[in-house]
PDB file of C-alpha atoms in Angstrom:
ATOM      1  CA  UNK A  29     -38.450 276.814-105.592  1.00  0.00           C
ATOM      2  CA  UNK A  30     -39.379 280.401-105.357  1.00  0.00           C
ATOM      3  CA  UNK A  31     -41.215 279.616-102.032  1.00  0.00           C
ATOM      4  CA  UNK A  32     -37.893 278.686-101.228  1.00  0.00           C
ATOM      5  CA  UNK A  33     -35.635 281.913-101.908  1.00  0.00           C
ATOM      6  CA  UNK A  34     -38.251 283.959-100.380  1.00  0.00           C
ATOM      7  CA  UNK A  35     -38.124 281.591 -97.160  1.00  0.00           C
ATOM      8  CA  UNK A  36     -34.257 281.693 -97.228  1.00  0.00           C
ATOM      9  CA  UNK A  37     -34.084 285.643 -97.552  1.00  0.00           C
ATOM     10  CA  UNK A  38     -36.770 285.886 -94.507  1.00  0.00           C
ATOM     11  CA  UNK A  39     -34.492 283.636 -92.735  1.00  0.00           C
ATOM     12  CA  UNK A  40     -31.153 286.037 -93.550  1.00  0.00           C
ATOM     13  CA  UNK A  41     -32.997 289.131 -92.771  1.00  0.00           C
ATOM     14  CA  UNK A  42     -34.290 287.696 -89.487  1.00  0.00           C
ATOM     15  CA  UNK A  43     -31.038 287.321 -88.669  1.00  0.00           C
ATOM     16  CA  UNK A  44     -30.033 290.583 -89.152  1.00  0.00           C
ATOM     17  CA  UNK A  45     -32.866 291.684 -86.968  1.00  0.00           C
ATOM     18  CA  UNK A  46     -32.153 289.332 -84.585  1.00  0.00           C
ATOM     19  CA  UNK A  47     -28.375 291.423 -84.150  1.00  0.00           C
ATOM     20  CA  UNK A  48     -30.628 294.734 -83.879  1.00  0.00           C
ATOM     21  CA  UNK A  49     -32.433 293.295 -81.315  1.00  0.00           C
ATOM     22  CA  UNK A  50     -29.326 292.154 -79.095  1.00  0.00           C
ATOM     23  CA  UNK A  51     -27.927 296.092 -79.628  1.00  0.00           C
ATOM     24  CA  UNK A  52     -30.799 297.278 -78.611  1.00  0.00           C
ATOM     25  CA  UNK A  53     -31.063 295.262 -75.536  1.00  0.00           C
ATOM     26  CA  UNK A  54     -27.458 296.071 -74.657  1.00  0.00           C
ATOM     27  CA  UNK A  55     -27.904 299.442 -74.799  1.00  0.00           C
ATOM     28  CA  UNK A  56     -31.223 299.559 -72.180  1.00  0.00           C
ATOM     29  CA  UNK A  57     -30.038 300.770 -68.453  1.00  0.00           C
ATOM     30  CA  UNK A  58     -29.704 297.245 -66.856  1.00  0.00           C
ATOM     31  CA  UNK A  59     -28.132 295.931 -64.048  1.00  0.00           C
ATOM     32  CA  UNK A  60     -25.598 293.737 -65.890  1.00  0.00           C
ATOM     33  CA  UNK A  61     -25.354 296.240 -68.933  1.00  0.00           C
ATOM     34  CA  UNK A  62     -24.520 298.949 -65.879  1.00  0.00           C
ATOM     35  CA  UNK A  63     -21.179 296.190 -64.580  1.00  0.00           C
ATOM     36  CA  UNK A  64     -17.638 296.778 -65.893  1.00  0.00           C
ATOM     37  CA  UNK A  65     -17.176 294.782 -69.005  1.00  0.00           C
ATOM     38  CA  UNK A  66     -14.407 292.866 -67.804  1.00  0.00           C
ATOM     39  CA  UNK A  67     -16.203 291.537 -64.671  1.00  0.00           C
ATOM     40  CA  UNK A  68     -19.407 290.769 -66.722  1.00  0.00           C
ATOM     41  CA  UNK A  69     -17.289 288.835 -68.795  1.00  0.00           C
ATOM     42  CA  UNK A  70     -15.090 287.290 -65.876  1.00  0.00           C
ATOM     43  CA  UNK A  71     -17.823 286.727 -64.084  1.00  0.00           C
ATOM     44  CA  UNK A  72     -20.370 284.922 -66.532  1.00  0.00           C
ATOM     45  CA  UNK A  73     -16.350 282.868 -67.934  1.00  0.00           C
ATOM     46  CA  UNK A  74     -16.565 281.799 -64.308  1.00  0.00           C
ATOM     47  CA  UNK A  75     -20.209 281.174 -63.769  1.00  0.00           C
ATOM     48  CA  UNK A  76     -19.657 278.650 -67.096  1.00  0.00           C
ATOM     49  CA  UNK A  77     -16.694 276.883 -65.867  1.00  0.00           C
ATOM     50  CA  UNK A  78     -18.486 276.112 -62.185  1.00  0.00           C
ATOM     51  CA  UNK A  79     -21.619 274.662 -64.598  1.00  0.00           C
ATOM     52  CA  UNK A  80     -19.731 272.652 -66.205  1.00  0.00           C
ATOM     53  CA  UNK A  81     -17.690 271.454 -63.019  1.00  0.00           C
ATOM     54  CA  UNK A  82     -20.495 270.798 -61.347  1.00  0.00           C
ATOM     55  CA  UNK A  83     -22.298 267.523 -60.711  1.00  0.00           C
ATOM     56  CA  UNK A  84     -24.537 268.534 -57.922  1.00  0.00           C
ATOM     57  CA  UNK A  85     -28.114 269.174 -59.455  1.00  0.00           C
ATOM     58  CA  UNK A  86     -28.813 271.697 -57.284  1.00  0.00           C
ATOM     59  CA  UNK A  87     -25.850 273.899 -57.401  1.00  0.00           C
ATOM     60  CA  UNK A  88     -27.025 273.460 -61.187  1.00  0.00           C
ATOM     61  CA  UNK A  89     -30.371 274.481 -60.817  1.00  0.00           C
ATOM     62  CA  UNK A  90     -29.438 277.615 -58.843  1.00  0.00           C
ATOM     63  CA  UNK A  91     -26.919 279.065 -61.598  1.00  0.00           C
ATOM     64  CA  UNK A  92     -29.800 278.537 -64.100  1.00  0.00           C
ATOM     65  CA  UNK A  93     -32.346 280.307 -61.048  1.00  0.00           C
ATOM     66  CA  UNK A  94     -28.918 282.866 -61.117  1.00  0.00           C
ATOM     67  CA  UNK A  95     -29.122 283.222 -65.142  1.00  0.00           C
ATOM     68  CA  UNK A  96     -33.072 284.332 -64.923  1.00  0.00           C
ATOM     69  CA  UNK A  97     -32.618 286.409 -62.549  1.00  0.00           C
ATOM     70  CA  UNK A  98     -30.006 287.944 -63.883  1.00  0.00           C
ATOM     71  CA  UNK A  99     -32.244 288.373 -67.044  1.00  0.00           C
ATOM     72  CA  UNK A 100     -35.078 290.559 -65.586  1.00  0.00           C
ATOM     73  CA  UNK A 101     -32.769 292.803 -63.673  1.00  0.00           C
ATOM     74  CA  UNK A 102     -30.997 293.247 -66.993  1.00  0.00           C
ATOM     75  CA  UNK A 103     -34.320 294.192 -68.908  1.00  0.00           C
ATOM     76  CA  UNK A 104     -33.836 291.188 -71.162  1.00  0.00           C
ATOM     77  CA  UNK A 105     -36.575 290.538 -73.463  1.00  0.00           C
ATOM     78  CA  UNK A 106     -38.140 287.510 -72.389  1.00  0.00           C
ATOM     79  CA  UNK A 107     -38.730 286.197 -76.068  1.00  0.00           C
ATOM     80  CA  UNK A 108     -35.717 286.228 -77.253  1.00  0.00           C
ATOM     81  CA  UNK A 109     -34.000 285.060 -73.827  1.00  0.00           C
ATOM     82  CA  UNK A 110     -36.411 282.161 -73.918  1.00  0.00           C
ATOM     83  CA  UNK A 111     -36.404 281.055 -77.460  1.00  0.00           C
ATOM     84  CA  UNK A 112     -32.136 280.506 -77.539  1.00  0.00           C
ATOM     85  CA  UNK A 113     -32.143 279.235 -74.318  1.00  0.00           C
ATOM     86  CA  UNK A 114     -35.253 276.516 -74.776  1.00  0.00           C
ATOM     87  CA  UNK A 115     -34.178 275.657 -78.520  1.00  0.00           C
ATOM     88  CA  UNK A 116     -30.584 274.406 -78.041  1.00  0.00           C
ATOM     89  CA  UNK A 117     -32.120 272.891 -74.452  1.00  0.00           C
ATOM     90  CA  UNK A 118     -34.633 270.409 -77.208  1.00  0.00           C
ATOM     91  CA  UNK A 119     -31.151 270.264 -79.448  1.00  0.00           C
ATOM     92  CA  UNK A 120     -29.167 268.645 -76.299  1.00  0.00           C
ATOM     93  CA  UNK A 121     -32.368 266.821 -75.333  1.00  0.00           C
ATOM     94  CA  UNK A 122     -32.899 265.065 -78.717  1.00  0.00           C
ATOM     95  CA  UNK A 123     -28.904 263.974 -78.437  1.00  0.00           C
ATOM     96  CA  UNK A 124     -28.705 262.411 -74.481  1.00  0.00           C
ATOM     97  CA  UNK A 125     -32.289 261.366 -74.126  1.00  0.00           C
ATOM     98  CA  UNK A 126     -31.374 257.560 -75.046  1.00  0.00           C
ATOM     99  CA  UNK A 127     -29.389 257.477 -72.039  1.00  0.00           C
ATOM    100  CA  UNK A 128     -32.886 256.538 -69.963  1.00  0.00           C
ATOM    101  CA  UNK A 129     -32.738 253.482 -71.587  1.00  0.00           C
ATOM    102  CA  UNK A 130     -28.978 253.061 -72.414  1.00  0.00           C
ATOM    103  CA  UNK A 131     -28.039 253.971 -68.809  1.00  0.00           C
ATOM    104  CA  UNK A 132     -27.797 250.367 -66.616  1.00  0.00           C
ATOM    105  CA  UNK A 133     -29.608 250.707 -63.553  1.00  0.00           C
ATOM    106  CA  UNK A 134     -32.908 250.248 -61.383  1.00  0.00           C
ATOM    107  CA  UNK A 135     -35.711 250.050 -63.176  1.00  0.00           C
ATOM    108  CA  UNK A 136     -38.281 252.829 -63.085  1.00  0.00           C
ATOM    109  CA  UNK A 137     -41.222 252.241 -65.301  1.00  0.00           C
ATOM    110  CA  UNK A 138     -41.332 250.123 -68.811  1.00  0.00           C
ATOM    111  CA  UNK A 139     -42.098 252.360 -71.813  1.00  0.00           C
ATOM    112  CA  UNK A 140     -43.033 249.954 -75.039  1.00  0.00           C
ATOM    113  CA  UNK A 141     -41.217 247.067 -73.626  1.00  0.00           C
ATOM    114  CA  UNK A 142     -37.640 249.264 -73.086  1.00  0.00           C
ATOM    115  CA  UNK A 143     -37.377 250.108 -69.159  1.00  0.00           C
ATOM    116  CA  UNK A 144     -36.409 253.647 -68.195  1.00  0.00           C
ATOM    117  CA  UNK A 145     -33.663 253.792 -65.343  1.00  0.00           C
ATOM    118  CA  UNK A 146     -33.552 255.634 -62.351  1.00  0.00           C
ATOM    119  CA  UNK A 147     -29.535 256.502 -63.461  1.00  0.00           C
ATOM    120  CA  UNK A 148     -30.741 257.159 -66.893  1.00  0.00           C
ATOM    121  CA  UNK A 149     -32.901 259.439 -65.303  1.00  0.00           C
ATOM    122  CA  UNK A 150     -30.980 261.250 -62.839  1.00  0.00           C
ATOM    123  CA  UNK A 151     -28.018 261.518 -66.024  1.00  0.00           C
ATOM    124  CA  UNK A 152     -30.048 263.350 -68.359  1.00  0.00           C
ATOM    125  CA  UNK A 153     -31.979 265.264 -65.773  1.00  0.00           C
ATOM    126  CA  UNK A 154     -27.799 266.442 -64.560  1.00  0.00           C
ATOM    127  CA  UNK A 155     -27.119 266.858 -68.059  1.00  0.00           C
ATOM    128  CA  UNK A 156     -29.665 268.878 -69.620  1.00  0.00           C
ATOM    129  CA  UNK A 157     -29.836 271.319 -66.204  1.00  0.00           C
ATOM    130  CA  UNK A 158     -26.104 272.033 -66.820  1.00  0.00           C
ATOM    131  CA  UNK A 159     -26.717 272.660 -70.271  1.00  0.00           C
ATOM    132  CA  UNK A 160     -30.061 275.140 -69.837  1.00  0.00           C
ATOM    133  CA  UNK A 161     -28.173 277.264 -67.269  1.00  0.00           C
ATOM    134  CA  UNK A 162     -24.903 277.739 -69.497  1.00  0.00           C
ATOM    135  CA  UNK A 163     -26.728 278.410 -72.706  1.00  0.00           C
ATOM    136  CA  UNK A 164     -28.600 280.723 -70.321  1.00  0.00           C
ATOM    137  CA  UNK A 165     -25.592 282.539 -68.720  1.00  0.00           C
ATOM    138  CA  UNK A 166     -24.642 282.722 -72.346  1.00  0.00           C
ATOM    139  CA  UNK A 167     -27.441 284.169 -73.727  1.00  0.00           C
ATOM    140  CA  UNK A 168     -27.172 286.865 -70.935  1.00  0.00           C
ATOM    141  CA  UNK A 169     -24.019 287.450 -71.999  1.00  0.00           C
ATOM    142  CA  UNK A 170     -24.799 287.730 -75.644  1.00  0.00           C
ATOM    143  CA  UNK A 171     -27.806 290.183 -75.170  1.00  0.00           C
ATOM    144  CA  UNK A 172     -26.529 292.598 -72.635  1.00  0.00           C
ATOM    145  CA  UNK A 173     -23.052 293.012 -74.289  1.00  0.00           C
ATOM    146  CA  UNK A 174     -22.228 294.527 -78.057  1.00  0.00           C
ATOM    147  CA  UNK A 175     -19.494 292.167 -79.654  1.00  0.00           C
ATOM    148  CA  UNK A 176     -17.260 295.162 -79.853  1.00  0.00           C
ATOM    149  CA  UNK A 177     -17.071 295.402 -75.914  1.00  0.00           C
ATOM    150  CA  UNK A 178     -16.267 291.770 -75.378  1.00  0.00           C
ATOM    151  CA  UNK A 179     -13.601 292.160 -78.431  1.00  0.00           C
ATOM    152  CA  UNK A 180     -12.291 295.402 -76.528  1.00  0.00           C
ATOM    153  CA  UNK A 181     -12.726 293.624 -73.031  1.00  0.00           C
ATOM    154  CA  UNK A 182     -10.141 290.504 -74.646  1.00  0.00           C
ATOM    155  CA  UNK A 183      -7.753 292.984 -75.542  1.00  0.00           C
ATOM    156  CA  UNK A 184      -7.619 294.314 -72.292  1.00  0.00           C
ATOM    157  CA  UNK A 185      -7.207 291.049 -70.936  1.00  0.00           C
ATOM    158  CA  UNK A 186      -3.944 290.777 -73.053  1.00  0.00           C
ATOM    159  CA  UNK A 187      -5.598 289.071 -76.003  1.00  0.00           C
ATOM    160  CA  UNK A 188      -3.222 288.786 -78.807  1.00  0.00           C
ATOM    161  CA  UNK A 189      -4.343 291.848 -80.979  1.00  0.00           C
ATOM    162  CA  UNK A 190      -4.295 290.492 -84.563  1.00  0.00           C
ATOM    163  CA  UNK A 191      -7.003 287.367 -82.939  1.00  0.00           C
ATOM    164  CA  UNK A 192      -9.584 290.772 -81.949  1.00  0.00           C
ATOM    165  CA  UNK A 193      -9.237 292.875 -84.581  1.00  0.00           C
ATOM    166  CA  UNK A 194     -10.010 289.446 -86.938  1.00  0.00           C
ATOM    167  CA  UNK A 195     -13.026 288.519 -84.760  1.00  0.00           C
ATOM    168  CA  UNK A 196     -14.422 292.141 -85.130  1.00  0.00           C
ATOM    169  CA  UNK A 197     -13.722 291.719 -89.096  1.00  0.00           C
ATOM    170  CA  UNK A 198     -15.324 288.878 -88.929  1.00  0.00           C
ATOM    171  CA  UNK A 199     -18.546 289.550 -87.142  1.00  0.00           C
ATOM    172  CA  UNK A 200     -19.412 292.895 -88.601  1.00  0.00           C
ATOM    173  CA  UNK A 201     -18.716 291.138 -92.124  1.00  0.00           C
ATOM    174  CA  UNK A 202     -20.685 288.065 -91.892  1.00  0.00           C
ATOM    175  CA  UNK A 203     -23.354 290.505 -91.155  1.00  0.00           C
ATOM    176  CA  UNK A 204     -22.453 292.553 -94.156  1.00  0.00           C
ATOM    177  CA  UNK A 205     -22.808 289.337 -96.073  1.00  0.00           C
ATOM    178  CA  UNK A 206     -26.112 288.747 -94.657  1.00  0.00           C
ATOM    179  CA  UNK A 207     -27.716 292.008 -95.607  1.00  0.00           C
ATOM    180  CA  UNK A 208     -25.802 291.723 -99.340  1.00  0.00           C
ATOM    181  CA  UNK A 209     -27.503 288.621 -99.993  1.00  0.00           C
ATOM    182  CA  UNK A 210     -30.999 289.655 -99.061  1.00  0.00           C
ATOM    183  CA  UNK A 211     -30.806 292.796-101.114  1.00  0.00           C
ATOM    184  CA  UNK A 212     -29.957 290.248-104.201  1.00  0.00           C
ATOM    185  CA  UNK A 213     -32.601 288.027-103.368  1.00  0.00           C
ATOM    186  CA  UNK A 214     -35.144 290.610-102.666  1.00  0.00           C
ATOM    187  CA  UNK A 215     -34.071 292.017-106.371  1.00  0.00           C
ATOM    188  CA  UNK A 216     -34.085 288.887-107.640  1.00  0.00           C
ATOM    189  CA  UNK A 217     -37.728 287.751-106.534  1.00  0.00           C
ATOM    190  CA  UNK A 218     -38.713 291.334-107.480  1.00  0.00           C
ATOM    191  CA  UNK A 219     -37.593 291.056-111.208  1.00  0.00           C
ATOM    192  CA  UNK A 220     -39.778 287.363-112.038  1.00  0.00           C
ATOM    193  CA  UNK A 221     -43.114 288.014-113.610  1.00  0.00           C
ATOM    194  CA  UNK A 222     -43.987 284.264-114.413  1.00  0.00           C
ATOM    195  CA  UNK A 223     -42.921 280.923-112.255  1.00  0.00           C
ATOM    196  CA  UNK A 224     -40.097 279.255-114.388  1.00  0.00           C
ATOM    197  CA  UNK A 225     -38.895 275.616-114.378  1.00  0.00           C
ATOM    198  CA  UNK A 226     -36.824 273.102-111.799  1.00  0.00           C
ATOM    199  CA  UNK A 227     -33.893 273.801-113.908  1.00  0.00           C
ATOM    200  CA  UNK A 228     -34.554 277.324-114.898  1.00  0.00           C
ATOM    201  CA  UNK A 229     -34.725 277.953-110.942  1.00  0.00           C
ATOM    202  CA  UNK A 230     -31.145 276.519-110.187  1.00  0.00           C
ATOM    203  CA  UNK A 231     -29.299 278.262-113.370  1.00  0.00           C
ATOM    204  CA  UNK A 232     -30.060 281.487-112.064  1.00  0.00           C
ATOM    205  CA  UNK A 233     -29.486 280.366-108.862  1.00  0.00           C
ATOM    206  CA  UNK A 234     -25.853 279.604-109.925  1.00  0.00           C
ATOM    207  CA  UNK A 235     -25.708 282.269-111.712  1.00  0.00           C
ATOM    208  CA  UNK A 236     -26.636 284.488-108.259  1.00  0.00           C
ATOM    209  CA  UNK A 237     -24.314 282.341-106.268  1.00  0.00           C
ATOM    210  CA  UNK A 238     -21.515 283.108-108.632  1.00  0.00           C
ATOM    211  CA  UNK A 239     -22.505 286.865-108.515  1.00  0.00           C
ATOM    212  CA  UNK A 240     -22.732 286.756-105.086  1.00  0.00           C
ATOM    213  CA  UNK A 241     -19.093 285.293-104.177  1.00  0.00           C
ATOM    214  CA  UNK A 242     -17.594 288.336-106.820  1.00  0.00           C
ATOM    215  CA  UNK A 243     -19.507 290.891-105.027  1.00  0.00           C
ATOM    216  CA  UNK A 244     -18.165 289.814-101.377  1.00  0.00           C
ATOM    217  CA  UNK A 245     -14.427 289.345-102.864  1.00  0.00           C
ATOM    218  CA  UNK A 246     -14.781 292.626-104.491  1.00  0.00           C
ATOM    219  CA  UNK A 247     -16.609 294.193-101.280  1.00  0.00           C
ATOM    220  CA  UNK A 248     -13.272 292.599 -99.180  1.00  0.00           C
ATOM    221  CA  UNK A 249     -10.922 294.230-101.560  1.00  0.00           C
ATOM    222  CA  UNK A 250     -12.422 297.332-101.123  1.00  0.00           C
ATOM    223  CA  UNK A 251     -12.395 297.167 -97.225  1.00  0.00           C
ATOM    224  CA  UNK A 252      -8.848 295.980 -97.048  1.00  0.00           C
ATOM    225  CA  UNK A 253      -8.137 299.206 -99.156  1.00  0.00           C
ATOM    226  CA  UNK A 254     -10.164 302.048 -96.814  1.00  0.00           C
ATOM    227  CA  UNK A 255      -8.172 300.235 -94.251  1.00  0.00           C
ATOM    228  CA  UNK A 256      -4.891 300.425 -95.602  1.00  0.00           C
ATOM    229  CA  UNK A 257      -5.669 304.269 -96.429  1.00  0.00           C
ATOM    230  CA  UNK A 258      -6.961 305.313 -92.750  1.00  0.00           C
ATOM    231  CA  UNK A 259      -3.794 303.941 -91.578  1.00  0.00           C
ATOM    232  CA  UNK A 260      -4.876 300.255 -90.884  1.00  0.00           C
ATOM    233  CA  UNK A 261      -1.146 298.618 -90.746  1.00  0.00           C
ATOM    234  CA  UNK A 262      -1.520 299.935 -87.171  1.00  0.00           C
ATOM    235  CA  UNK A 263      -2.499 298.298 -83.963  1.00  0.00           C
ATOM    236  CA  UNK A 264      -6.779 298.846 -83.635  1.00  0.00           C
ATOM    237  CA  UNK A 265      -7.255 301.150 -81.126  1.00  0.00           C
ATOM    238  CA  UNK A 266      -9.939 299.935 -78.383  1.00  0.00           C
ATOM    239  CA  UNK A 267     -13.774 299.671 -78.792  1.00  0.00           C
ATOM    240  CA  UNK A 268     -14.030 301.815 -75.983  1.00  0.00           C
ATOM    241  CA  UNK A 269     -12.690 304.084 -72.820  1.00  0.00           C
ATOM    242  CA  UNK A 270     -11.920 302.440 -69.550  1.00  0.00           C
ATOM    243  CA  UNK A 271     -13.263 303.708 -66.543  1.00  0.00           C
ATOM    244  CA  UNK A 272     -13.394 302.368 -62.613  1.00  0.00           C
ATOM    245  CA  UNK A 273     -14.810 300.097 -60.983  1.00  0.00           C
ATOM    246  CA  UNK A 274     -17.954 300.872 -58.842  1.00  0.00           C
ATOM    247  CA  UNK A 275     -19.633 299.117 -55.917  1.00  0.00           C
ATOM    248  CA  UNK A 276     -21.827 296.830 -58.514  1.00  0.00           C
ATOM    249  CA  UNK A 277     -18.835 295.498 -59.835  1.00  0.00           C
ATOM    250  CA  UNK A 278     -17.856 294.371 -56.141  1.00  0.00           C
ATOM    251  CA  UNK A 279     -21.407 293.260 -55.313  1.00  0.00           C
ATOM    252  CA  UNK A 280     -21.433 291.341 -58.534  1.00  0.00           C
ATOM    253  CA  UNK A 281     -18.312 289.910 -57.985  1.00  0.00           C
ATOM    254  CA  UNK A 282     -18.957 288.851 -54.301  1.00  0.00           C
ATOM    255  CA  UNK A 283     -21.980 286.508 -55.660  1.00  0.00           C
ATOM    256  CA  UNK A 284     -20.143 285.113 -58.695  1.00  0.00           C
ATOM    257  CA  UNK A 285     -17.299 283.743 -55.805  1.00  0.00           C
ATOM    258  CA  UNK A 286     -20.335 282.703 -53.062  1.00  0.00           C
ATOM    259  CA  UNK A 287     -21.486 280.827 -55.841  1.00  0.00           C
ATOM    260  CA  UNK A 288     -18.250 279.230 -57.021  1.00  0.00           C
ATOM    261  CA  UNK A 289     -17.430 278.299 -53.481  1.00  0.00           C
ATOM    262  CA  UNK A 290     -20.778 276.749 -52.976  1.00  0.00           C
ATOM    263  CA  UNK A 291     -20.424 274.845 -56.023  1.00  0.00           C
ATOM    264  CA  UNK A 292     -17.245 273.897 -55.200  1.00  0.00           C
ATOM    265  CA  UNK A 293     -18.647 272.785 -51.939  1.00  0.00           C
ATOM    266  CA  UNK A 294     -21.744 270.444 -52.708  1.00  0.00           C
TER     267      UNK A 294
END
């Protein structure tokens, strides 16, 4: 059991890391970190929409060629870019791969008696391309852009304000949460001397849970009230300054609608 509080407080500090990372990335001189936030986040919204439009695996495998390439010119680290994308590629891949068998069609080749089929085939080939390149424009998205410029980007768009000031609440306290719990689980496996019991184990472990939830209420309450005392019954002001458009922007946008119309085309 204590193998598995230490592996649960790795796993919450690695998250925590993992958000580092992403503002770190964002913050290197990169070609999409250098675009106007609001036509990165046009562009990639648009980029999505033709990927999932699209039935033409080529058009497919070009966005996803699109997504890389977009990576290295933004300084991406490769690790990180590869691990989300590849992971939730296996995820989708588990879920359609009985469609080679499920999927009526010619027959391709017999594996243990169940035939594989040339539309089975061609489906989940169409399927999981579609879904590598989005998660990939995604993960672009995610690690070139802080969450506080896509909230201020929405509410430029004409986002309703109380939705982006509850997603920025949201994210910066989840990861609040986060770091709260592995400072009480770091204290926690820092204070036992001697392995205990099965049941010993999960009464404290109620008793932490219970802990825990008081701490974030009381941690809320306390937020709500430095809120309420810098004035927070007013509209959020934005994340950041606006400032003009430059010819990236325009060179940027010219490929995102070449590659709309050609996916439109095929």
């Amino acid at each position: 059991m204590a193998g598995a509080v230490l592996h649960v407080s790795t796993d919450l500090a690695n998250v925590v890391r993992t958000a580092l990372v992403t503002e770190e990335t964002a913050a290197t001189d990169g070609f999409v970190q250098r675009l106007h936030p609001t036509v990165r986040l046009l562009g990639i919204t648009a980029l999505l929409v033709a990927a999932a439009l699209s039935s033409d695996l080529a058009a497919l495998a070009g966005l996803l060629g699109f997504a890389f390439v977009l990576a290295v010119a933004s300084r991406v680290p490769l690790g990180p870019f590869l691990a989300r994308t590849l992971t939730l590629a296996a995820l989708s891949g588990v879920v359609v791969l009985p469609q080679l068998v499920l999927t009526p069609g010619t027959a391709l080749f017999t594996v243990g008696g169940v035939a594989v089929t040339e539309s089975g085939l061609a489906y989940v080939a169409l399927f999981e391309t579609r879904v590598v390149a989005s998660v990939a424009l995604v993960t672009v998205l995610s690690l070139t852009t802080p969450f506080g410029t896509v909230v201020s980007t929405l509410r430029s768009l004409g986002a309703p304000t109380t939705l982006t000031t509850l997603l920025a609440l949201t994210y910066r306290y989840l990861f609040l949460c986060f770091a709260e719990l592995h400072r009480a689980l770091l204290a926690r496996e820092s204070r036992q001397l001697r392995p205990r019991g099965f049941v010993a184990e999960w009464r404290e472990l109620g008793t932490l849970s219970g802990s825990f939830l008081l701490r974030t209420v009381e941690r809320g309450e306390r937020v709500e009230r430095a809120m309420r005392a810098r004035g927070g019954a007013r509209p959020a002001s934005p994340y950041r300054r606006p400032r003009p458009l430059g010819v990236r922007d325009g060179v940027f946008a010219t490929v995102v609608l070449g590659a709309l119309a050609l996916v439109v085309l095929a």
